[in-house]
């Protein structure tokens, strides 16, 4: 948590510091906090629209989100077909 606070402090002092933005974004990405990561990578791209790291990781975030949605839908389908699982997860 301390690193997150330090990077946030850097951004307070230097609002266009893309390295701090990307460092925060990466920490959020690794914690599967995709909305927060997405926001910091997009801010970095406002400063440098050609930042490869930000572009690449935004694509990875989109993939993770779509993969997560597909997994949730598959789980819902399996849960819907299996009465024993419904009982376990709903009670």
PDB file of N, CA and C in Angstrom, residues 1-12 20-21 23-29 31 33 36 40:
ATOM      1  N   UNK A   1       0.821  -1.195   0.000  1.00  0.00           N
ATOM      2  CA  UNK A   1       0.000   0.000   0.000  1.00  0.00           C
ATOM      3  C   UNK A   1       0.860   1.251   0.000  1.00  0.00           C
ATOM      4  N   UNK A   2       2.020   1.158   0.616  1.00  0.00           N
ATOM      5  CA  UNK A   2       2.876   2.324   0.702  1.00  0.00           C
ATOM      6  C   UNK A   2       3.288   2.829  -0.679  1.00  0.00           C
ATOM      7  N   UNK A   3       3.618   1.930  -1.591  1.00  0.00           N
ATOM      8  CA  UNK A   3       4.015   2.342  -2.938  1.00  0.00           C
ATOM      9  C   UNK A   3       2.869   3.077  -3.626  1.00  0.00           C
ATOM     10  N   UNK A   4       1.652   2.583  -3.451  1.00  0.00           N
ATOM     11  CA  UNK A   4       0.491   3.246  -4.041  1.00  0.00           C
ATOM     12  C   UNK A   4       0.380   4.675  -3.524  1.00  0.00           C
ATOM     13  N   UNK A   5       0.575   4.850  -2.236  1.00  0.00           N
ATOM     14  CA  UNK A   5       0.513   6.191  -1.648  1.00  0.00           C
ATOM     15  C   UNK A   5       1.622   7.081  -2.192  1.00  0.00           C
ATOM     16  N   UNK A   6       2.811   6.520  -2.362  1.00  0.00           N
ATOM     17  CA  UNK A   6       3.927   7.306  -2.877  1.00  0.00           C
ATOM     18  C   UNK A   6       3.702   7.723  -4.323  1.00  0.00           C
ATOM     19  N   UNK A   7       3.205   6.811  -5.147  1.00  0.00           N
ATOM     20  CA  UNK A   7       2.920   7.170  -6.539  1.00  0.00           C
ATOM     21  C   UNK A   7       1.799   8.210  -6.606  1.00  0.00           C
ATOM     22  N   UNK A   8       0.831   8.092  -5.740  1.00  0.00           N
ATOM     23  CA  UNK A   8      -0.250   9.084  -5.695  1.00  0.00           C
ATOM     24  C   UNK A   8       0.302  10.455  -5.316  1.00  0.00           C
ATOM     25  N   UNK A   9       1.226  10.466  -4.391  1.00  0.00           N
ATOM     26  CA  UNK A   9       1.859  11.727  -3.972  1.00  0.00           C
ATOM     27  C   UNK A   9       2.649  12.332  -5.135  1.00  0.00           C
ATOM     28  N   UNK A  10       3.358  11.504  -5.878  1.00  0.00           N
ATOM     29  CA  UNK A  10       4.084  11.999  -7.055  1.00  0.00           C
ATOM     30  C   UNK A  10       3.114  12.670  -8.015  1.00  0.00           C
ATOM     31  N   UNK A  11       1.956  12.054  -8.223  1.00  0.00           N
ATOM     32  CA  UNK A  11       0.972  12.632  -9.147  1.00  0.00           C
ATOM     33  C   UNK A  11       0.381  13.935  -8.623  1.00  0.00           C
ATOM     34  N   UNK A  12       0.309  14.084  -7.304  1.00  0.00           N
ATOM     35  CA  UNK A  12      -0.140  15.360  -6.750  1.00  0.00           C
ATOM     36  C   UNK A  12       0.859  16.466  -7.092  1.00  0.00           C
ATOM     37  N   UNK A  20       4.510   7.491 -13.056  1.00  0.00           N
ATOM     38  CA  UNK A  20       3.742   7.270 -11.826  1.00  0.00           C
ATOM     39  C   UNK A  20       2.346   6.745 -12.165  1.00  0.00           C
ATOM     40  N   UNK A  21       1.741   7.291 -13.219  1.00  0.00           N
ATOM     41  CA  UNK A  21       0.416   6.816 -13.643  1.00  0.00           C
ATOM     42  C   UNK A  21       0.469   5.338 -13.994  1.00  0.00           C
ATOM     43  N   UNK A  23       2.745   3.144 -13.129  1.00  0.00           N
ATOM     44  CA  UNK A  23       3.082   2.324 -11.963  1.00  0.00           C
ATOM     45  C   UNK A  23       1.833   2.049 -11.130  1.00  0.00           C
ATOM     46  N   UNK A  24       1.022   3.067 -10.929  1.00  0.00           N
ATOM     47  CA  UNK A  24      -0.238   2.865 -10.203  1.00  0.00           C
ATOM     48  C   UNK A  24      -1.158   1.932 -10.982  1.00  0.00           C
ATOM     49  N   UNK A  25      -1.256   2.176 -12.272  1.00  0.00           N
ATOM     50  CA  UNK A  25      -2.109   1.336 -13.115  1.00  0.00           C
ATOM     51  C   UNK A  25      -1.691  -0.124 -13.038  1.00  0.00           C
ATOM     52  N   UNK A  26      -0.381  -0.374 -13.083  1.00  0.00           N
ATOM     53  CA  UNK A  26       0.111  -1.752 -13.026  1.00  0.00           C
ATOM     54  C   UNK A  26      -0.233  -2.407 -11.695  1.00  0.00           C
ATOM     55  N   UNK A  27      -0.109  -1.657 -10.611  1.00  0.00           N
ATOM     56  CA  UNK A  27      -0.454  -2.207  -9.290  1.00  0.00           C
ATOM     57  C   UNK A  27      -1.933  -2.599  -9.262  1.00  0.00           C
ATOM     58  N   UNK A  28      -2.785  -1.731  -9.812  1.00  0.00           N
ATOM     59  CA  UNK A  28      -4.214  -2.048  -9.849  1.00  0.00           C
ATOM     60  C   UNK A  28      -4.496  -3.229 -10.777  1.00  0.00           C
ATOM     61  N   UNK A  29      -3.813  -3.272 -11.897  1.00  0.00           N
ATOM     62  CA  UNK A  29      -4.003  -4.380 -12.835  1.00  0.00           C
ATOM     63  C   UNK A  29      -3.651  -5.711 -12.166  1.00  0.00           C
ATOM     64  N   UNK A  31      -3.774  -6.441  -9.151  1.00  0.00           N
ATOM     65  CA  UNK A  31      -4.756  -6.731  -8.103  1.00  0.00           C
ATOM     66  C   UNK A  31      -6.139  -6.998  -8.699  1.00  0.00           C
ATOM     67  N   UNK A  33      -7.992  -5.004 -10.272  1.00  0.00           N
ATOM     68  CA  UNK A  33      -8.851  -3.814 -10.154  1.00  0.00           C
ATOM     69  C   UNK A  33      -8.789  -3.097 -11.497  1.00  0.00           C
ATOM     70  N   UNK A  36      -9.788   0.755 -12.114  1.00  0.00           N
ATOM     71  CA  UNK A  36      -8.779   1.702 -11.655  1.00  0.00           C
ATOM     72  C   UNK A  36      -7.570   1.699 -12.589  1.00  0.00           C
ATOM     73  N   UNK A  40      -6.001   4.927 -15.009  1.00  0.00           N
ATOM     74  CA  UNK A  40      -4.642   5.471 -14.985  1.00  0.00           C
ATOM     75  C   UNK A  40      -3.929   5.294 -16.320  1.00  0.00           C
TER      76      UNK A  40
END
